[in-house]
Structures are given as C-alpha cells and as structure tokens.
Short mmCIF file of C-alpha atoms in Angstrom, two decimals:
data_model
loop_
_atom_site.label_atom_id
_atom_site.label_comp_id
_atom_site.label_asym_id
_atom_site.label_seq_id
_atom_site.Cartn_x
_atom_site.Cartn_y
_atom_site.Cartn_z
CA MET A 10 57.85 142.77 102.31
CA HIS A 11 60.62 145.27 101.58
CA HIS A 12 59.30 146.06 98.07
CA GLY A 13 62.80 146.37 96.64
CA ASN A 14 64.18 148.47 99.51
CA PRO A 15 65.70 146.06 102.06
CA THR A 16 68.10 148.60 103.60
CA GLU A 17 65.33 151.14 104.23
CA THR A 18 63.17 148.39 105.79
CA LEU A 19 65.96 147.27 108.13
CA ALA A 20 66.54 150.91 109.13
CA ARG A 21 62.86 151.28 110.07
CA PHE A 22 63.01 148.30 112.43
CA LEU A 23 66.29 149.47 113.91
CA LYS A 24 64.90 152.98 114.47
CA ALA A 25 61.81 151.49 116.14
CA ARG A 26 64.08 149.73 118.63
CA ASP A 27 66.44 152.69 119.16
CA TRP A 28 69.16 151.04 117.04
CA ASP A 29 69.44 147.99 119.33
CA VAL A 30 70.37 145.30 116.81
CA GLN A 31 69.18 142.29 118.84
CA LYS A 32 65.80 143.87 119.62
CA ALA A 33 65.38 145.00 116.01
CA TYR A 34 66.25 141.50 114.76
CA LYS A 35 63.63 139.95 117.07
CA MET A 36 61.05 142.54 116.03
CA LEU A 37 61.68 141.84 112.34
CA THR A 38 61.60 138.02 112.68
CA ASP A 39 58.39 138.25 114.78
CA CYS A 40 56.87 140.44 112.07
CA LEU A 41 57.81 137.97 109.32
CA GLN A 42 56.36 135.12 111.37
CA TRP A 43 53.11 137.08 111.90
CA ARG A 44 52.90 137.74 108.16
CA ILE A 45 53.39 134.05 107.32
CA GLN A 46 50.97 132.72 109.97
CA ASN A 47 48.23 135.15 108.94
CA GLU A 48 48.89 135.01 105.17
CA ILE A 49 49.28 138.81 105.03
CA ASP A 50 50.81 138.54 101.56
CA ASN A 51 47.38 137.37 100.31
CA ILE A 52 45.18 139.82 102.25
CA LEU A 53 44.73 142.12 99.23
CA SER A 54 42.90 139.31 97.46
CA LYS A 55 40.25 138.93 100.15
CA PRO A 56 37.52 141.60 99.72
CA ILE A 57 35.00 142.37 102.41
CA ILE A 58 31.74 141.35 100.76
CA PRO A 59 28.94 142.05 100.09
CA ALA A 60 29.60 145.67 99.17
CA ASP A 61 26.94 146.88 101.66
CA LEU A 62 28.99 145.36 104.49
CA TYR A 63 32.12 147.11 103.23
CA ARG A 64 30.19 150.38 103.00
CA ALA A 65 29.14 149.92 106.64
CA VAL A 66 32.78 149.40 107.65
CA ARG A 67 33.80 152.54 105.76
CA ASP A 68 30.99 154.57 107.38
CA SER A 69 32.14 153.56 110.87
CA GLN A 70 35.95 153.34 110.44
CA LEU A 71 36.74 156.77 109.07
CA VAL A 72 40.03 156.61 107.17
CA GLY A 73 40.99 157.81 103.71
CA LEU A 74 43.64 159.30 101.43
CA SER A 75 43.00 163.01 100.91
CA GLY A 76 46.02 163.74 98.66
CA TYR A 77 49.76 164.31 98.82
CA SER A 78 52.08 166.74 100.57
CA LYS A 79 54.31 169.15 98.64
CA GLU A 80 57.11 166.61 99.22
CA GLY A 81 55.00 163.82 97.71
CA LEU A 82 54.05 162.04 100.92
CA PRO A 83 50.53 160.52 100.99
CA VAL A 84 48.19 162.37 103.35
CA ILE A 85 46.08 159.89 105.36
CA ALA A 86 43.02 161.38 107.06
CA ILE A 87 41.54 159.67 110.14
CA GLY A 88 38.25 160.61 111.80
CA VAL A 89 39.13 159.54 115.32
CA GLY A 90 36.27 161.24 117.11
CA LEU A 91 33.44 160.17 114.79
CA SER A 92 34.51 156.59 114.12
CA THR A 93 32.06 154.28 115.89
CA TYR A 94 33.32 150.78 114.95
CA ASP A 95 29.81 149.44 115.57
CA LYS A 96 28.63 148.23 112.14
CA ALA A 97 30.70 145.06 111.83
CA SER A 98 32.75 142.59 113.87
CA VAL A 99 36.22 143.47 115.17
CA ASN A 100 37.80 141.14 112.60
CA TYR A 101 36.41 143.13 109.67
CA TYR A 102 37.82 146.41 111.05
CA VAL A 103 41.25 144.82 111.61
CA GLN A 104 41.17 143.22 108.14
CA SER A 105 40.26 146.56 106.52
CA HIS A 106 43.02 148.39 108.42
CA ILE A 107 45.70 145.91 107.37
CA GLN A 108 44.43 146.02 103.76
CA MET A 109 44.83 149.82 103.72
CA ASN A 110 48.35 149.43 105.16
CA GLU A 111 49.30 146.89 102.51
CA TYR A 112 47.72 148.91 99.69
CA ARG A 113 49.67 151.95 100.87
CA ASP A 114 52.96 150.00 100.87
CA ARG A 115 52.41 148.02 97.66
CA VAL A 116 50.58 150.56 95.47
CA ILE A 117 50.36 154.12 96.88
CA LEU A 118 53.99 154.59 97.95
CA PRO A 119 55.57 153.03 94.81
CA ALA A 120 53.27 155.19 92.65
CA ALA A 121 54.28 158.30 94.62
CA THR A 122 57.94 157.35 94.25
CA GLN A 123 57.52 157.13 90.50
CA LYS A 124 55.47 160.34 90.24
CA TYR A 125 57.80 162.51 92.32
CA GLY A 126 61.05 160.96 91.09
CA LYS A 127 62.41 160.11 94.55
CA HIS A 128 62.03 157.29 97.04
CA ILE A 129 58.93 157.83 99.23
CA SER A 130 58.32 155.34 102.02
CA THR A 131 56.37 157.29 104.65
CA CYS A 132 53.13 159.25 104.93
CA LEU A 133 51.54 162.08 106.90
CA LYS A 134 48.47 161.46 109.07
CA VAL A 135 45.86 164.08 109.96
CA LEU A 136 43.75 162.99 112.94
CA ASP A 137 40.38 164.70 113.32
CA MET A 138 39.19 164.73 116.96
CA THR A 139 35.78 166.25 116.12
CA GLY A 140 33.08 164.47 118.14
CA LEU A 141 35.45 162.75 120.59
CA LYS A 142 33.34 161.70 123.58
CA LEU A 143 33.73 159.70 126.77
CA SER A 144 31.91 156.82 125.05
CA ALA A 145 35.12 156.35 122.99
CA LEU A 146 36.32 154.39 126.03
CA ASN A 147 34.36 151.43 124.60
CA GLN A 148 36.71 151.38 121.59
CA ILE A 149 40.01 151.45 123.52
CA LYS A 150 40.59 147.67 123.14
CA LEU A 151 40.08 147.68 119.35
CA LEU A 152 42.14 150.83 118.88
CA THR A 153 44.95 149.36 121.00
CA THR A 154 44.88 146.21 118.82
CA ILE A 155 45.11 148.25 115.60
CA SER A 156 47.86 150.46 117.09
CA THR A 157 49.84 147.37 118.19
CA ILE A 158 49.61 145.83 114.72
CA ASP A 159 51.02 149.06 113.27
CA ASP A 160 53.76 149.46 115.89
CA LEU A 161 55.03 145.89 115.58
CA ASN A 162 54.57 145.20 111.88
CA TYR A 163 54.57 148.60 110.10
CA PRO A 164 57.07 150.63 112.17
CA GLU A 165 58.17 154.12 111.25
CA LYS A 166 55.76 154.50 108.32
CA THR A 167 54.36 157.86 109.53
CA GLU A 168 56.48 160.98 109.26
CA THR A 169 54.17 163.33 111.24
CA TYR A 170 50.85 163.09 113.05
CA TYR A 171 48.77 166.28 112.91
CA ILE A 172 45.99 166.54 115.53
CA VAL A 173 43.15 168.89 114.57
CA ASN A 174 39.76 169.95 116.00
CA ALA A 175 40.80 168.80 119.47
CA PRO A 176 38.12 169.17 122.19
CA TYR A 177 38.85 169.47 125.91
CA ILE A 178 38.64 165.71 126.45
CA PHE A 179 41.58 165.21 124.08
CA SER A 180 43.63 167.96 125.73
CA ALA A 181 43.13 166.35 129.15
CA CYS A 182 44.19 162.91 127.87
CA TRP A 183 47.13 164.34 125.91
CA LYS A 184 48.44 166.00 129.07
CA ALA A 185 48.43 162.63 130.86
CA VAL A 186 49.80 160.57 127.97
CA LYS A 187 52.52 162.87 126.59
CA PRO A 188 55.03 162.17 129.42
CA LEU A 189 54.76 158.43 128.71
CA LEU A 190 55.75 158.73 125.03
CA GLN A 191 59.27 158.27 123.74
CA GLU A 192 60.97 161.44 122.58
CA ARG A 193 61.06 160.08 119.03
CA THR A 194 57.27 159.71 119.07
CA LYS A 195 56.66 163.11 120.72
CA ARG A 196 58.61 164.85 117.95
CA LYS A 197 56.25 163.35 115.36
CA ILE A 198 53.05 164.68 116.94
CA GLN A 199 51.83 168.23 116.32
CA VAL A 200 48.60 169.44 117.93
CA LEU A 201 47.28 172.26 115.72
CA GLN A 202 44.86 175.04 116.57
CA GLY A 203 41.30 174.57 115.36
CA CYS A 204 41.01 172.78 112.02
CA GLY A 205 44.73 173.31 111.36
CA ARG A 206 44.12 174.73 107.90
CA ASP A 207 46.81 177.44 107.87
CA GLU A 208 49.54 175.18 109.30
CA LEU A 209 48.69 172.30 106.97
CA LEU A 210 48.76 174.57 103.92
CA LYS A 211 52.49 175.02 104.60
CA VAL A 212 53.06 171.33 103.82
CA MET A 213 50.28 170.56 101.33
CA ASP A 214 48.10 172.28 98.71
CA TYR A 215 44.45 173.12 99.40
CA SER A 216 43.31 170.28 97.15
CA SER A 217 45.05 167.78 99.46
CA LEU A 218 43.55 169.15 102.70
CA PRO A 219 41.16 166.65 104.34
CA HIS A 220 37.60 167.92 104.11
CA PHE A 221 37.41 168.53 107.88
CA CYS A 222 40.34 170.99 107.65
CA ARG A 223 38.67 173.33 105.20
CA LYS A 224 37.06 176.49 106.51
CA GLU A 225 33.28 176.57 106.40
CA GLY A 226 33.32 179.85 104.55
CA SER A 227 34.74 178.19 101.46
CA GLY A 228 31.28 177.94 99.90
CA SER A 229 30.99 175.25 97.25
CA SER A 230 33.85 173.18 98.65
CA ARG A 231 32.04 172.97 101.97
CA ASN A 232 28.90 171.76 100.26
CA ARG A 233 30.79 169.20 98.18
CA SER A 234 32.64 167.86 101.22
CA ASN A 235 29.31 166.67 102.58
CA GLY A 236 29.06 164.47 99.52
CA THR A 237 31.60 162.17 97.95
CA ILE A 238 33.87 164.49 95.95
CA ASP A 239 36.01 165.68 98.88
CA ASN A 240 35.06 163.28 101.67
CA CYS A 241 37.89 160.76 101.54
CA PHE A 242 36.18 158.64 104.22
CA SER A 243 33.36 157.73 101.84
CA LEU A 244 33.37 154.46 99.90
CA ASP A 245 32.40 156.56 96.87
CA HIS A 246 35.64 158.56 97.07
CA SER A 247 38.13 157.69 94.30
CA TYR A 248 40.71 156.29 96.78
CA HIS A 249 38.29 153.74 98.29
CA GLN A 250 36.87 152.88 94.89
CA GLN A 251 40.38 152.14 93.57
CA LEU A 252 41.30 150.18 96.69
CA TYR A 253 38.13 148.05 96.66
CA ASN A 254 38.33 147.42 92.91
CA TYR A 255 41.99 146.42 93.29
CA ILE A 256 41.14 143.86 96.00
CA ARG A 257 38.23 142.41 94.02
CA HIS A 258 40.43 142.20 90.91
CA GLN A 259 43.12 140.33 92.85
CA ALA A 260 40.46 137.97 94.25
CA ASN A 261 39.12 137.24 90.73
CA LEU A 262 42.63 136.45 89.49
CA ILE A 263 43.09 133.89 92.27
CA GLU A 264 39.60 132.40 92.30
CA SER A 265 39.50 132.10 88.46
CA GLY A 266 35.78 132.51 88.01
CA ARG A 267 34.71 130.77 91.22
CA PRO A 268 32.51 132.76 93.64
CA ILE A 269 34.52 134.91 96.04
CA LYS A 270 34.26 133.58 99.61
CA GLN A 271 32.43 135.65 102.17
CA GLY A 272 33.56 136.10 105.78
CA SER A 273 36.24 138.10 107.54
CA VAL A 274 39.92 137.27 107.64
CA HIS A 275 40.90 136.18 111.14
CA VAL A 276 44.23 137.79 111.99
CA GLU A 277 46.08 136.86 115.15
CA PHE A 278 46.26 139.95 117.38
CA PRO A 279 49.83 140.47 118.66
CA GLU A 280 50.42 141.10 122.32
CA PRO A 281 50.79 144.85 122.93
CA ASP A 282 54.08 146.30 124.03
CA PRO A 283 54.10 146.98 127.82
CA GLU A 284 54.53 150.69 127.11
CA ASP A 285 51.46 150.67 124.82
CA THR A 286 49.50 148.87 127.53
CA LYS A 287 50.51 151.54 130.02
CA ILE A 288 49.42 154.29 127.65
CA ALA A 289 46.06 152.59 127.02
CA LYS A 290 45.46 152.24 130.76
CA THR A 291 46.36 155.90 131.30
CA ILE A 292 43.85 156.96 128.63
CA GLU A 293 41.26 154.66 130.19
CA SER A 294 41.74 156.08 133.70
CA GLU A 295 41.76 159.66 132.36
CA PHE A 296 38.47 159.00 130.52
CA GLN A 297 37.05 157.49 133.70
CA ARG A 298 38.15 160.52 135.74
CA LEU A 299 36.48 162.87 133.25
CA ALA A 300 33.35 160.67 133.27
CA ASP A 301 33.17 160.82 137.07
CA GLN A 302 33.75 164.56 136.97
CA ASN A 303 31.02 164.91 134.35
CA GLY A 304 28.66 162.84 136.50
CA ILE A 305 29.23 165.17 139.47
CA CYS A 306 28.56 168.21 137.29
CA ASN A 307 25.37 166.67 135.95
CA SER A 308 24.24 165.86 139.48
CA LEU A 309 24.86 169.44 140.59
CA ASN A 310 23.00 170.74 137.54
CA GLY A 311 20.05 168.59 138.54
CA LEU A 312 19.80 170.00 142.05
CA LYS A 313 16.99 172.41 142.88
CA VAL A 314 17.92 175.50 144.87
CA ASN A 315 15.28 177.34 146.95
CA GLY A 316 12.56 175.44 145.19
CA ASP A 317 13.63 176.60 141.67
#
C-alpha cells in the first residue's frame, strides 16, 4: 500500500486526523482491513467488460488525466456538472473510481517521480461545474460514497482543488458548505473565475489544461477538444486507453488464457464520517431550497396579468 514510502503514508494518515496518533492508527488499520476484505490489491486485474459497458461508464462518469503541473503533479480533470452516473449500476462507478485511484498510486505517481527526479505523491484536481443542475441532488448518495472512500482510504492525495465554470447554484451551495469545512480543507480549495485558464497557466502549461479550461477562441484546439485528442474524459483518450489496457493485461496474466469474468466488483461502502454526512445534508437542503425557490419563480412566470 505504501509503494516504498511508509513514512510518507503514515504522515498522510496523521495529517488527515490532525496529528492525533490514536485516531490516525485507527484510520490506517480500518483502511488496511477494508483493502483486505474487498481485495483492493487485485482490483486492477478486474476490467469492466464488455468494452461498450466501460465506454458507457466513461461517458457518464467524467474523469481523466489532462497532463502534469510544472512541478510534476498529475492534473486530474473532473466533469462534476455533466456527469450523469446513469449508464451503469452504482457498483461499476465505484469500481471504476477505485481503479483510477489505484492506477494513479501504482503507475502514474511512480512514473512522475521517475520523470521529474523527485518524490511525487499528490495530484491537482480541476473540477468543472459546467451544467450543474438541481437534478444533481439525485447523485448525492453516490457522490458521498465515492467521497467517503477517498477520505478514509486515500487521504491527503490531492494538493489543490480548482473549481471552474461555477454557476450560481454552486456559489449558493459553496456559501453554505464552506463554514463546515476544516481549515486544512478550505486552504486546498480555490474557486477560479470563469474557465480559470489564466490562473491555471501559472501552475501548468497550456498542453496540460483540461479541455474545458481552454478559451473558445483558440480555433483548432477547440475543435479537437470536441473529439478525442484533448478530451481526457473520453475512453479514446490516451490516459483511458493505457488504463484499460493495463487492467486487461493484468487480468490476462492472472486468468492465464481463461475467459475474463464479467460483472462488477462489489466493494463494501464505508460509513461516512459524521462531518461528511453533515456536509451532504447541507448540500441537499440547499439544493431543495433552490428548487423550491425555482418552483415559485416558475409559478410566477406562468401567471397571466391583465389577460396577457
């Protein structure tokens, strides 16, 4: 699990529990138990098949690797607003998320460490809020599950979260949620103006910018981003091709010529932290408030005045 860096791993768990040794010890042993019970060490040998099913997962769970920062940190792009999570069962989305985590820790980060000549153990995440709607309320439970898995079993793996293309609905929720976050977490989150292009170019080159952060006036790059060259969410992007081929290769090594089994990996969902539950409920109530407000506006818009 520590990939040759036990001290750094222990520090991550300690940091996640504000340097309380007993709490960090419990968190680490619970994590190890979760990994053993759910055979997480073998999850990169269990591909989501057939390929059409995996493509459906990729088209509805928008996550990808767009490049690296100037410091060598992987840049993970996430399409929060446009992810629908409606093409497969919950278990497939959780399986895919854990596989991307494990691939990051076992392959991406060690390769970055070797390439940049220094130890790299964290990443940057750029969250695109384009298309965020009140209907996202339906996905709160799944997103809380994924967030809990990350918090409890992959702590302190993200250096900074950049929020871009934030609509009003996000701003309203952020205002309600921000006071509930720990100071450590608040310091990691940066809400950028518009697509965040100028700010992000301070920490990464243009080639590493997620496609949704590139200005529309950039001509050919805009056209290509609609395809597979720049769109790191697409299964046809080099990152997802490498990831999927890696998993299939690992499966073939284990199965030794036998057909690869179909079906999702059933991972036990850990109980969310009480603070995470409170945050999820706050988001839920804020979405509900906005929905009610929206309903009133729609009703008023539907009224006829003086026969008009």
